[in-house]
Amino acid sequence: MGEKMADTITISQFKDALSRYPAVLKAHIKPSSKGDAPSIEELDKFRYVEAPARFSKKTGNNMTIADVQKLVDWKLHHGVWRPFLGKQVASNTDAKVEEATKDGFGHYNSHPNDIKTILEKLTKPLKGIGPATASLLLSVYDPDHVIFFSDEVYKWLVVGDGPKKNPKYTIAEFENIYKKAKTVVTRLHVTPIELEKVAFVLIKETEPVYEPKPKKEPSGLPRGRPRKPDSEKKVIKKPAVPGRGRGRPPFKNVNGTAEAKTPSGEGGHAAKVTTEDENKEDKVVDKGGDEEGDEKVEAITPTSRKRGRPAKETPSSASVKKAKK
C-alpha cells in the first residue's frame, strides 16, 4: 500500500480505489442476523445520500433521535460492533438532540477550526455520543468539509505505513485527522465522503474477507452419545462370599442355632437393657445333664421397656429404695 498512501496517491489511483467500494463493502461487512434489519447497502445510502440531503446546513432541518440512531446503526455495522452503544444513544430525547446539535453546529458556523469546543458541545449533553460519533453528525451537517472519524480513515491518514496502531477515539486524534483530510481533499479536489470510502477500501483490502460459517446439516441421529452394542458392554460382577447369603446374618443364641429376634420395645425396636435388668437376667439354669458336664445356659428374657431416657430418681424415691433394702 506504500504507493497508495494519502500523501502520495494519485487521482487515478484514488478513483480506481473508489470504484471498488461497493464490492469491498459487500465482501467485508457481516450481514445482520435480524431478518427485519436494514441491509448495509440501505444504511450506506442513508448515511452518504439521504442524511446529508436532509440535514446539511443548507437545509436548516434538525435531526431527531431516530435519525441519530440510524446513523449510529450504520456506524456499528460499518465499523467496530459495540452492542451497548445503541441502547445508550436511544436513551436521549428529541429535545436533547435538537438542543445539542443547534449548539454544536452553531459554534461550527462561527468557529469552524475550533474542533475541540464543537465536539464537546455535541458529546457532553448526549449519552453514548463520543468524539467519533460526534464527527459523524458534523460530517452530515457539512459533508463538503468534514470527514467522519472512522478506524480506516485514522489508519490511512495518520498511521500510514508505520507500526499498527488503533485509535483511542479522542478529540486530539480527530483534530489531526481533520487537518490531514483537508490537505488531501485540497490536493486531489475530491470530497470528504470520497476520501472516507477510499480509506475504507485500501485498509479493508489488507484484511481477511468475511466468510460465513457453513451450516451443519442434520445427521438424523438422536441427540446424545450413541448406545454401545451388548458385545462391547462391560459386565462387572462382585465376587460372592462362599457360604453367605444376601442381607444381614440371622441372630444366633448361645446354642449356635438361628433365632428370630422379636422386638419387645415400643415401635418394633428391641428394648435397651440397663445394668439393673442385666443383673436380674443373669440366672443360671440347669438343663438336667450329667453331673460332670452339666451345661449351664444363660436364659435371656427380653424385658419390655418404654423408649427414651429413664426418669431421674428423686430424693423421696431413693429413700424408699433404701428402706426396702
PDB file of C-alpha atoms in Angstrom:
ATOM      1  CA  MET A   1       0.000   0.000   0.000  1.00  0.00           C
ATOM      2  CA  GLY A   2       3.099   2.253   0.012  1.00  0.00           C
ATOM      3  CA  GLU A   3       2.418   3.910  -3.358  1.00  0.00           C
ATOM      4  CA  LYS A   4      -1.195   4.498  -2.348  1.00  0.00           C
ATOM      5  CA  MET A   5      -0.551   6.394   0.880  1.00  0.00           C
ATOM      6  CA  ALA A   6      -2.592   9.527   1.477  1.00  0.00           C
ATOM      7  CA  ASP A   7       0.254  11.933   0.762  1.00  0.00           C
ATOM      8  CA  THR A   8       1.404  10.187  -2.460  1.00  0.00           C
ATOM      9  CA  ILE A   9      -1.717   8.659  -4.024  1.00  0.00           C
ATOM     10  CA  THR A  10      -2.590   9.947  -7.499  1.00  0.00           C
ATOM     11  CA  ILE A  11      -6.056  10.915  -8.663  1.00  0.00           C
ATOM     12  CA  SER A  12      -6.224   7.900 -10.999  1.00  0.00           C
ATOM     13  CA  GLN A  13      -5.333   5.523  -8.162  1.00  0.00           C
ATOM     14  CA  PHE A  14      -7.844   7.315  -5.966  1.00  0.00           C
ATOM     15  CA  LYS A  15     -10.684   6.901  -8.490  1.00  0.00           C
ATOM     16  CA  ASP A  16      -9.789   3.282  -9.105  1.00  0.00           C
ATOM     17  CA  ALA A  17      -9.997   2.529  -5.375  1.00  0.00           C
ATOM     18  CA  LEU A  18     -13.273   4.442  -5.128  1.00  0.00           C
ATOM     19  CA  SER A  19     -14.820   2.266  -7.858  1.00  0.00           C
ATOM     20  CA  ARG A  20     -14.102  -0.862  -5.794  1.00  0.00           C
ATOM     21  CA  TYR A  21     -16.008   0.398  -2.757  1.00  0.00           C
ATOM     22  CA  PRO A  22     -19.345  -1.474  -3.344  1.00  0.00           C
ATOM     23  CA  ALA A  23     -17.588  -4.825  -3.832  1.00  0.00           C
ATOM     24  CA  VAL A  24     -15.293  -4.357  -0.821  1.00  0.00           C
ATOM     25  CA  LEU A  25     -18.238  -3.286   1.346  1.00  0.00           C
ATOM     26  CA  LYS A  26     -20.171  -6.431   0.463  1.00  0.00           C
ATOM     27  CA  ALA A  27     -17.178  -8.713   0.956  1.00  0.00           C
ATOM     28  CA  HIS A  28     -16.045  -7.377   4.336  1.00  0.00           C
ATOM     29  CA  ILE A  29     -19.245  -6.456   6.177  1.00  0.00           C
ATOM     30  CA  LYS A  30     -21.089  -9.178   8.061  1.00  0.00           C
ATOM     31  CA  PRO A  31     -24.840  -9.103   7.288  1.00  0.00           C
ATOM     32  CA  SER A  32     -27.240  -8.551  10.167  1.00  0.00           C
ATOM     33  CA  SER A  33     -28.707 -11.661  11.784  1.00  0.00           C
ATOM     34  CA  LYS A  34     -32.078  -9.917  12.290  1.00  0.00           C
ATOM     35  CA  GLY A  35     -34.487 -10.585   9.454  1.00  0.00           C
ATOM     36  CA  ASP A  36     -36.210  -7.179   9.579  1.00  0.00           C
ATOM     37  CA  ALA A  37     -32.969  -5.163   9.932  1.00  0.00           C
ATOM     38  CA  PRO A  38     -31.929  -2.954   7.002  1.00  0.00           C
ATOM     39  CA  SER A  39     -29.035  -4.173   4.881  1.00  0.00           C
ATOM     40  CA  ILE A  40     -25.647  -2.483   4.911  1.00  0.00           C
ATOM     41  CA  GLU A  41     -26.390  -1.102   1.426  1.00  0.00           C
ATOM     42  CA  GLU A  42     -29.560   0.578   2.729  1.00  0.00           C
ATOM     43  CA  LEU A  43     -27.737   2.018   5.732  1.00  0.00           C
ATOM     44  CA  ASP A  44     -24.928   3.186   3.438  1.00  0.00           C
ATOM     45  CA  LYS A  45     -27.424   5.034   1.256  1.00  0.00           C
ATOM     46  CA  PHE A  46     -28.911   6.780   4.287  1.00  0.00           C
ATOM     47  CA  ARG A  47     -25.506   7.834   5.615  1.00  0.00           C
ATOM     48  CA  TYR A  48     -23.974   9.114   2.333  1.00  0.00           C
ATOM     49  CA  VAL A  49     -27.035  10.308   0.361  1.00  0.00           C
ATOM     50  CA  GLU A  50     -30.247  10.766   2.337  1.00  0.00           C
ATOM     51  CA  ALA A  51     -28.950  12.163   5.640  1.00  0.00           C
ATOM     52  CA  PRO A  52     -26.710  14.891   4.091  1.00  0.00           C
ATOM     53  CA  ALA A  53     -29.544  15.888   1.751  1.00  0.00           C
ATOM     54  CA  ARG A  54     -31.991  16.226   4.671  1.00  0.00           C
ATOM     55  CA  PHE A  55     -29.840  17.630   7.494  1.00  0.00           C
ATOM     56  CA  SER A  56     -26.949  19.588   5.962  1.00  0.00           C
ATOM     57  CA  LYS A  57     -26.546  23.234   6.909  1.00  0.00           C
ATOM     58  CA  LYS A  58     -28.084  24.197   3.562  1.00  0.00           C
ATOM     59  CA  THR A  59     -31.469  22.780   4.625  1.00  0.00           C
ATOM     60  CA  GLY A  60     -31.719  24.058   8.203  1.00  0.00           C
ATOM     61  CA  ASN A  61     -33.515  20.866   9.324  1.00  0.00           C
ATOM     62  CA  ASN A  62     -32.914  19.367  12.744  1.00  0.00           C
ATOM     63  CA  MET A  63     -32.136  15.704  13.431  1.00  0.00           C
ATOM     64  CA  THR A  64     -34.375  13.598  15.678  1.00  0.00           C
ATOM     65  CA  ILE A  65     -33.254  10.806  17.950  1.00  0.00           C
ATOM     66  CA  ALA A  66     -34.486   8.301  15.331  1.00  0.00           C
ATOM     67  CA  ASP A  67     -32.150   9.847  12.745  1.00  0.00           C
ATOM     68  CA  VAL A  68     -29.211   9.746  15.150  1.00  0.00           C
ATOM     69  CA  GLN A  69     -29.973   6.107  15.978  1.00  0.00           C
ATOM     70  CA  LYS A  70     -29.947   5.170  12.295  1.00  0.00           C
ATOM     71  CA  LEU A  71     -26.590   6.859  11.785  1.00  0.00           C
ATOM     72  CA  VAL A  72     -25.199   5.023  14.833  1.00  0.00           C
ATOM     73  CA  ASP A  73     -26.613   1.762  13.455  1.00  0.00           C
ATOM     74  CA  TRP A  74     -24.708   2.381  10.211  1.00  0.00           C
ATOM     75  CA  LYS A  75     -21.558   3.188  12.199  1.00  0.00           C
ATOM     76  CA  LEU A  76     -21.744  -0.070  14.197  1.00  0.00           C
ATOM     77  CA  HIS A  77     -22.302  -2.242  11.112  1.00  0.00           C
ATOM     78  CA  HIS A  78     -19.712  -0.377   9.047  1.00  0.00           C
ATOM     79  CA  GLY A  79     -17.027  -0.436  11.736  1.00  0.00           C
ATOM     80  CA  VAL A  80     -16.461  -1.996  15.155  1.00  0.00           C
ATOM     81  CA  TRP A  81     -19.574  -3.526  16.720  1.00  0.00           C
ATOM     82  CA  ARG A  82     -20.391  -2.283  20.243  1.00  0.00           C
ATOM     83  CA  PRO A  83     -23.620  -3.878  21.494  1.00  0.00           C
ATOM     84  CA  PHE A  84     -24.379  -1.403  24.305  1.00  0.00           C
ATOM     85  CA  LEU A  85     -23.835   1.804  22.333  1.00  0.00           C
ATOM     86  CA  GLY A  86     -27.242   1.658  20.633  1.00  0.00           C
ATOM     87  CA  LYS A  87     -29.090   1.466  23.971  1.00  0.00           C
ATOM     88  CA  GLN A  88     -27.173   4.426  25.363  1.00  0.00           C
ATOM     89  CA  VAL A  89     -27.944   6.567  22.320  1.00  0.00           C
ATOM     90  CA  ALA A  90     -31.633   5.542  22.439  1.00  0.00           C
ATOM     91  CA  SER A  91     -31.918   6.951  25.979  1.00  0.00           C
ATOM     92  CA  ASN A  92     -31.642  10.521  24.586  1.00  0.00           C
ATOM     93  CA  THR A  93     -34.709  12.530  23.606  1.00  0.00           C
ATOM     94  CA  ASP A  94     -35.579  14.626  20.545  1.00  0.00           C
ATOM     95  CA  ALA A  95     -35.332  17.777  22.668  1.00  0.00           C
ATOM     96  CA  LYS A  96     -31.800  16.929  23.849  1.00  0.00           C
ATOM     97  CA  VAL A  97     -30.670  16.071  20.317  1.00  0.00           C
ATOM     98  CA  GLU A  98     -32.051  19.338  18.932  1.00  0.00           C
ATOM     99  CA  GLU A  99     -30.505  21.420  21.711  1.00  0.00           C
ATOM    100  CA  ALA A 100     -27.048  19.776  21.431  1.00  0.00           C
ATOM    101  CA  THR A 101     -26.886  19.899  17.612  1.00  0.00           C
ATOM    102  CA  LYS A 102     -28.021  23.525  17.455  1.00  0.00           C
ATOM    103  CA  ASP A 103     -25.364  24.500  19.983  1.00  0.00           C
ATOM    104  CA  GLY A 104     -22.572  22.463  18.342  1.00  0.00           C
ATOM    105  CA  PHE A 105     -23.406  23.319  14.728  1.00  0.00           C
ATOM    106  CA  GLY A 106     -23.897  26.972  15.632  1.00  0.00           C
ATOM    107  CA  HIS A 107     -20.400  27.132  17.090  1.00  0.00           C
ATOM    108  CA  TYR A 108     -19.050  25.364  13.986  1.00  0.00           C
ATOM    109  CA  ASN A 109     -20.576  28.020  11.721  1.00  0.00           C
ATOM    110  CA  SER A 110     -18.777  30.784  13.571  1.00  0.00           C
ATOM    111  CA  HIS A 111     -15.582  28.903  14.512  1.00  0.00           C
ATOM    112  CA  PRO A 112     -15.036  26.026  12.016  1.00  0.00           C
ATOM    113  CA  ASN A 113     -11.489  25.301  13.200  1.00  0.00           C
ATOM    114  CA  ASP A 114     -12.357  25.135  16.915  1.00  0.00           C
ATOM    115  CA  ILE A 115     -12.864  21.360  16.706  1.00  0.00           C
ATOM    116  CA  LYS A 116     -12.407  20.754  20.448  1.00  0.00           C
ATOM    117  CA  THR A 117     -15.236  23.041  21.519  1.00  0.00           C
ATOM    118  CA  ILE A 118     -17.535  21.847  18.714  1.00  0.00           C
ATOM    119  CA  LEU A 119     -17.187  18.185  19.690  1.00  0.00           C
ATOM    120  CA  GLU A 120     -17.572  18.957  23.393  1.00  0.00           C
ATOM    121  CA  LYS A 121     -20.879  20.712  22.716  1.00  0.00           C
ATOM    122  CA  LEU A 122     -22.087  17.578  20.906  1.00  0.00           C
ATOM    123  CA  THR A 123     -20.731  14.921  23.281  1.00  0.00           C
ATOM    124  CA  LYS A 124     -21.354  16.280  26.777  1.00  0.00           C
ATOM    125  CA  PRO A 125     -25.178  16.656  26.666  1.00  0.00           C
ATOM    126  CA  LEU A 126     -25.837  13.373  24.796  1.00  0.00           C
ATOM    127  CA  LYS A 127     -25.401   9.844  26.161  1.00  0.00           C
ATOM    128  CA  GLY A 128     -23.447   7.397  24.016  1.00  0.00           C
ATOM    129  CA  ILE A 129     -22.068  10.132  21.756  1.00  0.00           C
ATOM    130  CA  GLY A 130     -18.264  10.259  21.776  1.00  0.00           C
ATOM    131  CA  PRO A 131     -15.826  12.162  19.536  1.00  0.00           C
ATOM    132  CA  ALA A 132     -16.142   9.638  16.667  1.00  0.00           C
ATOM    133  CA  THR A 133     -19.972   9.719  16.623  1.00  0.00           C
ATOM    134  CA  ALA A 134     -19.939  13.500  17.065  1.00  0.00           C
ATOM    135  CA  SER A 135     -17.725  13.757  13.972  1.00  0.00           C
ATOM    136  CA  LEU A 136     -20.306  11.643  12.128  1.00  0.00           C
ATOM    137  CA  LEU A 137     -23.075  14.116  12.991  1.00  0.00           C
ATOM    138  CA  LEU A 138     -20.823  17.028  11.975  1.00  0.00           C
ATOM    139  CA  SER A 139     -19.944  15.352   8.658  1.00  0.00           C
ATOM    140  CA  VAL A 140     -23.666  15.023   7.873  1.00  0.00           C
ATOM    141  CA  TYR A 141     -24.155  18.705   8.702  1.00  0.00           C
ATOM    142  CA  ASP A 142     -21.225  19.829   6.464  1.00  0.00           C
ATOM    143  CA  PRO A 143     -20.355  16.942   4.082  1.00  0.00           C
ATOM    144  CA  ASP A 144     -18.249  19.218   1.865  1.00  0.00           C
ATOM    145  CA  HIS A 145     -15.653  19.982   4.539  1.00  0.00           C
ATOM    146  CA  VAL A 146     -15.842  17.455   7.417  1.00  0.00           C
ATOM    147  CA  ILE A 147     -14.782  13.811   7.334  1.00  0.00           C
ATOM    148  CA  PHE A 148     -16.047  11.057   9.645  1.00  0.00           C
ATOM    149  CA  PHE A 149     -13.590   9.718  12.245  1.00  0.00           C
ATOM    150  CA  SER A 150     -13.570   6.021  11.204  1.00  0.00           C
ATOM    151  CA  ASP A 151     -10.956   3.398  12.019  1.00  0.00           C
ATOM    152  CA  GLU A 152      -9.974   3.139   8.345  1.00  0.00           C
ATOM    153  CA  VAL A 153      -9.558   6.904   7.967  1.00  0.00           C
ATOM    154  CA  TYR A 154      -7.350   7.007  11.062  1.00  0.00           C
ATOM    155  CA  LYS A 155      -5.170   4.108   9.840  1.00  0.00           C
ATOM    156  CA  TRP A 156      -4.797   5.530   6.335  1.00  0.00           C
ATOM    157  CA  LEU A 157      -4.294   9.214   7.124  1.00  0.00           C
ATOM    158  CA  VAL A 158      -2.481   9.056  10.480  1.00  0.00           C
ATOM    159  CA  VAL A 159      -0.796   5.652  10.880  1.00  0.00           C
ATOM    160  CA  GLY A 160       0.103   5.014   7.239  1.00  0.00           C
ATOM    161  CA  ASP A 161       2.955   2.545   6.795  1.00  0.00           C
ATOM    162  CA  GLY A 162       4.047   2.926  10.404  1.00  0.00           C
ATOM    163  CA  PRO A 163       3.538   0.387  13.188  1.00  0.00           C
ATOM    164  CA  LYS A 164      -0.036  -0.820  13.525  1.00  0.00           C
ATOM    165  CA  LYS A 165      -1.964   1.335  15.937  1.00  0.00           C
ATOM    166  CA  ASN A 166      -5.658   1.501  16.800  1.00  0.00           C
ATOM    167  CA  PRO A 167      -7.346   4.805  17.578  1.00  0.00           C
ATOM    168  CA  LYS A 168      -8.319   5.791  21.108  1.00  0.00           C
ATOM    169  CA  TYR A 169     -11.157   7.970  19.758  1.00  0.00           C
ATOM    170  CA  THR A 170     -10.030  11.201  21.381  1.00  0.00           C
ATOM    171  CA  ILE A 171     -10.731  14.755  20.301  1.00  0.00           C
ATOM    172  CA  ALA A 172      -6.998  15.303  19.720  1.00  0.00           C
ATOM    173  CA  GLU A 173      -6.915  12.405  17.265  1.00  0.00           C
ATOM    174  CA  PHE A 174      -9.819  13.838  15.297  1.00  0.00           C
ATOM    175  CA  GLU A 175      -8.161  17.269  15.181  1.00  0.00           C
ATOM    176  CA  ASN A 176      -5.186  15.577  13.488  1.00  0.00           C
ATOM    177  CA  ILE A 177      -7.478  13.701  11.059  1.00  0.00           C
ATOM    178  CA  TYR A 178      -9.390  16.891  10.252  1.00  0.00           C
ATOM    179  CA  LYS A 179      -6.186  18.715   9.226  1.00  0.00           C
ATOM    180  CA  LYS A 180      -4.745  15.824   7.171  1.00  0.00           C
ATOM    181  CA  ALA A 181      -8.049  15.220   5.374  1.00  0.00           C
ATOM    182  CA  LYS A 182      -8.200  18.876   4.363  1.00  0.00           C
ATOM    183  CA  THR A 183      -4.756  18.570   2.770  1.00  0.00           C
ATOM    184  CA  VAL A 184      -5.689  15.506   0.667  1.00  0.00           C
ATOM    185  CA  VAL A 185      -9.083  16.930  -0.346  1.00  0.00           C
ATOM    186  CA  THR A 186      -7.445  20.163  -1.498  1.00  0.00           C
ATOM    187  CA  ARG A 187      -4.647  18.387  -3.384  1.00  0.00           C
ATOM    188  CA  LEU A 188      -6.853  15.878  -5.269  1.00  0.00           C
ATOM    189  CA  HIS A 189     -10.025  18.009  -5.498  1.00  0.00           C
ATOM    190  CA  VAL A 190     -12.210  15.302  -4.001  1.00  0.00           C
ATOM    191  CA  THR A 191     -14.874  15.314  -1.280  1.00  0.00           C
ATOM    192  CA  PRO A 192     -14.507  14.075   2.323  1.00  0.00           C
ATOM    193  CA  ILE A 193     -17.081  11.331   1.618  1.00  0.00           C
ATOM    194  CA  GLU A 194     -14.993  10.045  -1.314  1.00  0.00           C
ATOM    195  CA  LEU A 195     -11.870  10.184   0.840  1.00  0.00           C
ATOM    196  CA  GLU A 196     -13.634   8.183   3.540  1.00  0.00           C
ATOM    197  CA  LYS A 197     -14.673   5.462   1.069  1.00  0.00           C
ATOM    198  CA  VAL A 198     -11.184   5.180  -0.458  1.00  0.00           C
ATOM    199  CA  ALA A 199      -9.649   4.805   3.000  1.00  0.00           C
ATOM    200  CA  PHE A 200     -12.166   2.028   3.720  1.00  0.00           C
ATOM    201  CA  VAL A 201     -11.217   0.185   0.507  1.00  0.00           C
ATOM    202  CA  LEU A 202      -7.431   0.426   0.891  1.00  0.00           C
ATOM    203  CA  ILE A 203      -7.458  -0.685   4.538  1.00  0.00           C
ATOM    204  CA  LYS A 204     -10.057  -3.445   4.189  1.00  0.00           C
ATOM    205  CA  GLU A 205      -8.253  -4.967   1.200  1.00  0.00           C
ATOM    206  CA  THR A 206      -5.343  -5.737   3.509  1.00  0.00           C
ATOM    207  CA  GLU A 207      -7.630  -7.610   5.930  1.00  0.00           C
ATOM    208  CA  PRO A 208      -9.245 -11.061   5.585  1.00  0.00           C
ATOM    209  CA  VAL A 209     -12.595 -11.278   3.791  1.00  0.00           C
ATOM    210  CA  TYR A 210     -15.672 -12.170   5.835  1.00  0.00           C
ATOM    211  CA  GLU A 211     -16.730 -15.765   5.226  1.00  0.00           C
ATOM    212  CA  PRO A 212     -19.955 -17.067   6.792  1.00  0.00           C
ATOM    213  CA  LYS A 213     -19.692 -20.372   8.617  1.00  0.00           C
ATOM    214  CA  PRO A 214     -21.268 -23.286   6.712  1.00  0.00           C
ATOM    215  CA  LYS A 215     -24.500 -24.563   8.201  1.00  0.00           C
ATOM    216  CA  LYS A 216     -24.323 -28.031   9.690  1.00  0.00           C
ATOM    217  CA  GLU A 217     -26.676 -30.500   8.060  1.00  0.00           C
ATOM    218  CA  PRO A 218     -28.705 -32.677  10.443  1.00  0.00           C
ATOM    219  CA  SER A 219     -27.301 -36.196  10.694  1.00  0.00           C
ATOM    220  CA  GLY A 220     -30.642 -37.823  11.533  1.00  0.00           C
ATOM    221  CA  LEU A 221     -29.161 -39.473  14.612  1.00  0.00           C
ATOM    222  CA  PRO A 222     -30.715 -38.963  18.047  1.00  0.00           C
ATOM    223  CA  ARG A 223     -29.087 -36.460  20.367  1.00  0.00           C
ATOM    224  CA  GLY A 224     -26.581 -37.628  22.946  1.00  0.00           C
ATOM    225  CA  ARG A 225     -23.988 -40.394  22.996  1.00  0.00           C
ATOM    226  CA  PRO A 226     -24.917 -43.456  20.895  1.00  0.00           C
ATOM    227  CA  ARG A 227     -25.627 -46.649  22.791  1.00  0.00           C
ATOM    228  CA  LYS A 228     -22.968 -49.345  22.815  1.00  0.00           C
ATOM    229  CA  PRO A 229     -23.820 -52.819  21.483  1.00  0.00           C
ATOM    230  CA  ASP A 230     -24.189 -55.556  24.087  1.00  0.00           C
ATOM    231  CA  SER A 231     -20.978 -57.175  22.894  1.00  0.00           C
ATOM    232  CA  GLU A 232     -18.982 -54.079  23.896  1.00  0.00           C
ATOM    233  CA  LYS A 233     -20.613 -53.563  27.270  1.00  0.00           C
ATOM    234  CA  LYS A 234     -18.545 -54.494  30.307  1.00  0.00           C
ATOM    235  CA  VAL A 235     -20.353 -56.581  32.923  1.00  0.00           C
ATOM    236  CA  ILE A 236     -18.862 -56.108  36.362  1.00  0.00           C
ATOM    237  CA  LYS A 237     -19.713 -58.839  38.859  1.00  0.00           C
ATOM    238  CA  LYS A 238     -18.962 -58.506  42.535  1.00  0.00           C
ATOM    239  CA  PRO A 239     -17.138 -61.506  43.995  1.00  0.00           C
ATOM    240  CA  ALA A 240     -19.533 -63.668  46.012  1.00  0.00           C
ATOM    241  CA  VAL A 241     -18.572 -64.780  49.543  1.00  0.00           C
ATOM    242  CA  PRO A 242     -18.963 -68.580  49.730  1.00  0.00           C
ATOM    243  CA  GLY A 243     -21.497 -69.874  52.271  1.00  0.00           C
ATOM    244  CA  ARG A 244     -23.029 -66.461  52.873  1.00  0.00           C
ATOM    245  CA  GLY A 245     -26.394 -65.291  51.664  1.00  0.00           C
ATOM    246  CA  ARG A 246     -27.562 -61.779  50.979  1.00  0.00           C
ATOM    247  CA  GLY A 247     -28.653 -59.449  53.741  1.00  0.00           C
ATOM    248  CA  ARG A 248     -27.904 -59.355  57.461  1.00  0.00           C
ATOM    249  CA  PRO A 249     -26.946 -62.734  59.006  1.00  0.00           C
ATOM    250  CA  PRO A 250     -29.576 -64.264  61.357  1.00  0.00           C
ATOM    251  CA  PHE A 251     -29.277 -63.777  65.130  1.00  0.00           C
ATOM    252  CA  LYS A 252     -27.747 -66.793  66.911  1.00  0.00           C
ATOM    253  CA  ASN A 253     -28.238 -67.710  70.558  1.00  0.00           C
ATOM    254  CA  VAL A 254     -25.673 -69.337  72.796  1.00  0.00           C
ATOM    255  CA  ASN A 255     -26.529 -72.782  71.358  1.00  0.00           C
ATOM    256  CA  GLY A 256     -25.452 -71.578  67.907  1.00  0.00           C
ATOM    257  CA  THR A 257     -28.930 -72.013  66.439  1.00  0.00           C
ATOM    258  CA  ALA A 258     -30.657 -69.250  64.494  1.00  0.00           C
ATOM    259  CA  GLU A 259     -33.314 -67.439  66.430  1.00  0.00           C
ATOM    260  CA  ALA A 260     -35.760 -64.792  65.277  1.00  0.00           C
ATOM    261  CA  LYS A 261     -35.343 -61.558  67.071  1.00  0.00           C
ATOM    262  CA  THR A 262     -38.642 -60.337  68.446  1.00  0.00           C
ATOM    263  CA  PRO A 263     -38.959 -56.659  69.243  1.00  0.00           C
ATOM    264  CA  SER A 264     -40.000 -56.021  72.805  1.00  0.00           C
ATOM    265  CA  GLY A 265     -39.894 -52.245  72.913  1.00  0.00           C
ATOM    266  CA  GLU A 266     -42.289 -49.721  71.520  1.00  0.00           C
ATOM    267  CA  GLY A 267     -42.249 -49.067  67.780  1.00  0.00           C
ATOM    268  CA  GLY A 268     -40.957 -52.542  66.900  1.00  0.00           C
ATOM    269  CA  HIS A 269     -37.414 -51.908  68.200  1.00  0.00           C
ATOM    270  CA  ALA A 270     -35.543 -54.092  70.668  1.00  0.00           C
ATOM    271  CA  ALA A 271     -35.657 -52.668  74.153  1.00  0.00           C
ATOM    272  CA  LYS A 272     -32.478 -51.407  75.691  1.00  0.00           C
ATOM    273  CA  VAL A 273     -31.266 -53.294  78.695  1.00  0.00           C
ATOM    274  CA  THR A 274     -29.990 -51.408  81.720  1.00  0.00           C
ATOM    275  CA  THR A 275     -27.431 -52.640  84.253  1.00  0.00           C
ATOM    276  CA  GLU A 276     -30.162 -53.397  86.760  1.00  0.00           C
ATOM    277  CA  ASP A 277     -32.053 -55.525  84.198  1.00  0.00           C
ATOM    278  CA  GLU A 278     -28.881 -57.415  83.314  1.00  0.00           C
ATOM    279  CA  ASN A 279     -28.357 -58.376  86.944  1.00  0.00           C
ATOM    280  CA  LYS A 280     -31.852 -59.783  87.068  1.00  0.00           C
ATOM    281  CA  GLU A 281     -31.434 -61.711  83.841  1.00  0.00           C
ATOM    282  CA  ASP A 282     -28.066 -63.292  84.668  1.00  0.00           C
ATOM    283  CA  LYS A 283     -29.561 -66.503  86.110  1.00  0.00           C
ATOM    284  CA  VAL A 284     -28.025 -69.938  85.517  1.00  0.00           C
ATOM    285  CA  VAL A 285     -30.488 -72.636  84.527  1.00  0.00           C
ATOM    286  CA  ASP A 286     -29.673 -76.367  84.941  1.00  0.00           C
ATOM    287  CA  LYS A 287     -30.726 -78.377  81.890  1.00  0.00           C
ATOM    288  CA  GLY A 288     -30.505 -81.735  83.749  1.00  0.00           C
ATOM    289  CA  GLY A 289     -27.397 -83.195  82.144  1.00  0.00           C
ATOM    290  CA  ASP A 290     -24.530 -85.258  83.675  1.00  0.00           C
ATOM    291  CA  GLU A 291     -23.057 -84.135  86.949  1.00  0.00           C
ATOM    292  CA  GLU A 292     -19.605 -83.866  85.401  1.00  0.00           C
ATOM    293  CA  GLY A 293     -20.701 -81.965  82.309  1.00  0.00           C
ATOM    294  CA  ASP A 294     -23.770 -80.048  83.335  1.00  0.00           C
ATOM    295  CA  GLU A 295     -24.365 -77.482  80.645  1.00  0.00           C
ATOM    296  CA  LYS A 296     -25.202 -74.114  82.044  1.00  0.00           C
ATOM    297  CA  VAL A 297     -27.128 -71.703  79.860  1.00  0.00           C
ATOM    298  CA  GLU A 298     -27.942 -68.079  80.481  1.00  0.00           C
ATOM    299  CA  ALA A 299     -31.626 -67.558  79.997  1.00  0.00           C
ATOM    300  CA  ILE A 300     -32.053 -64.196  78.314  1.00  0.00           C
ATOM    301  CA  THR A 301     -35.540 -62.925  78.791  1.00  0.00           C
ATOM    302  CA  PRO A 302     -36.268 -59.709  76.917  1.00  0.00           C
ATOM    303  CA  THR A 303     -37.923 -57.157  79.112  1.00  0.00           C
ATOM    304  CA  SER A 304     -40.491 -54.694  77.933  1.00  0.00           C
ATOM    305  CA  ARG A 305     -39.446 -51.137  78.441  1.00  0.00           C
ATOM    306  CA  LYS A 306     -40.608 -47.807  77.209  1.00  0.00           C
ATOM    307  CA  ARG A 307     -38.436 -45.922  74.806  1.00  0.00           C
ATOM    308  CA  GLY A 308     -36.493 -42.871  75.887  1.00  0.00           C
ATOM    309  CA  ARG A 309     -34.183 -41.907  78.736  1.00  0.00           C
ATOM    310  CA  PRO A 310     -35.068 -43.415  82.166  1.00  0.00           C
ATOM    311  CA  ALA A 311     -36.528 -40.966  84.634  1.00  0.00           C
ATOM    312  CA  LYS A 312     -34.178 -39.477  87.198  1.00  0.00           C
ATOM    313  CA  GLU A 313     -34.523 -40.624  90.756  1.00  0.00           C
ATOM    314  CA  THR A 314     -35.955 -38.108  93.185  1.00  0.00           C
ATOM    315  CA  PRO A 315     -34.757 -37.906  96.809  1.00  0.00           C
ATOM    316  CA  SER A 316     -38.056 -39.451  98.014  1.00  0.00           C
ATOM    317  CA  SER A 317     -37.830 -42.478  95.691  1.00  0.00           C
ATOM    318  CA  ALA A 318     -34.222 -43.074  96.693  1.00  0.00           C
ATOM    319  CA  SER A 319     -35.139 -43.145 100.419  1.00  0.00           C
ATOM    320  CA  VAL A 320     -37.909 -45.665  99.708  1.00  0.00           C
ATOM    321  CA  LYS A 321     -35.445 -47.994  97.961  1.00  0.00           C
ATOM    322  CA  LYS A 322     -33.043 -47.808 100.909  1.00  0.00           C
ATOM    323  CA  ALA A 323     -35.855 -48.659 103.294  1.00  0.00           C
ATOM    324  CA  LYS A 324     -36.730 -51.745 101.221  1.00  0.00           C
ATOM    325  CA  LYS A 325     -33.134 -52.883 101.272  1.00  0.00           C
TER     326      LYS A 325
END
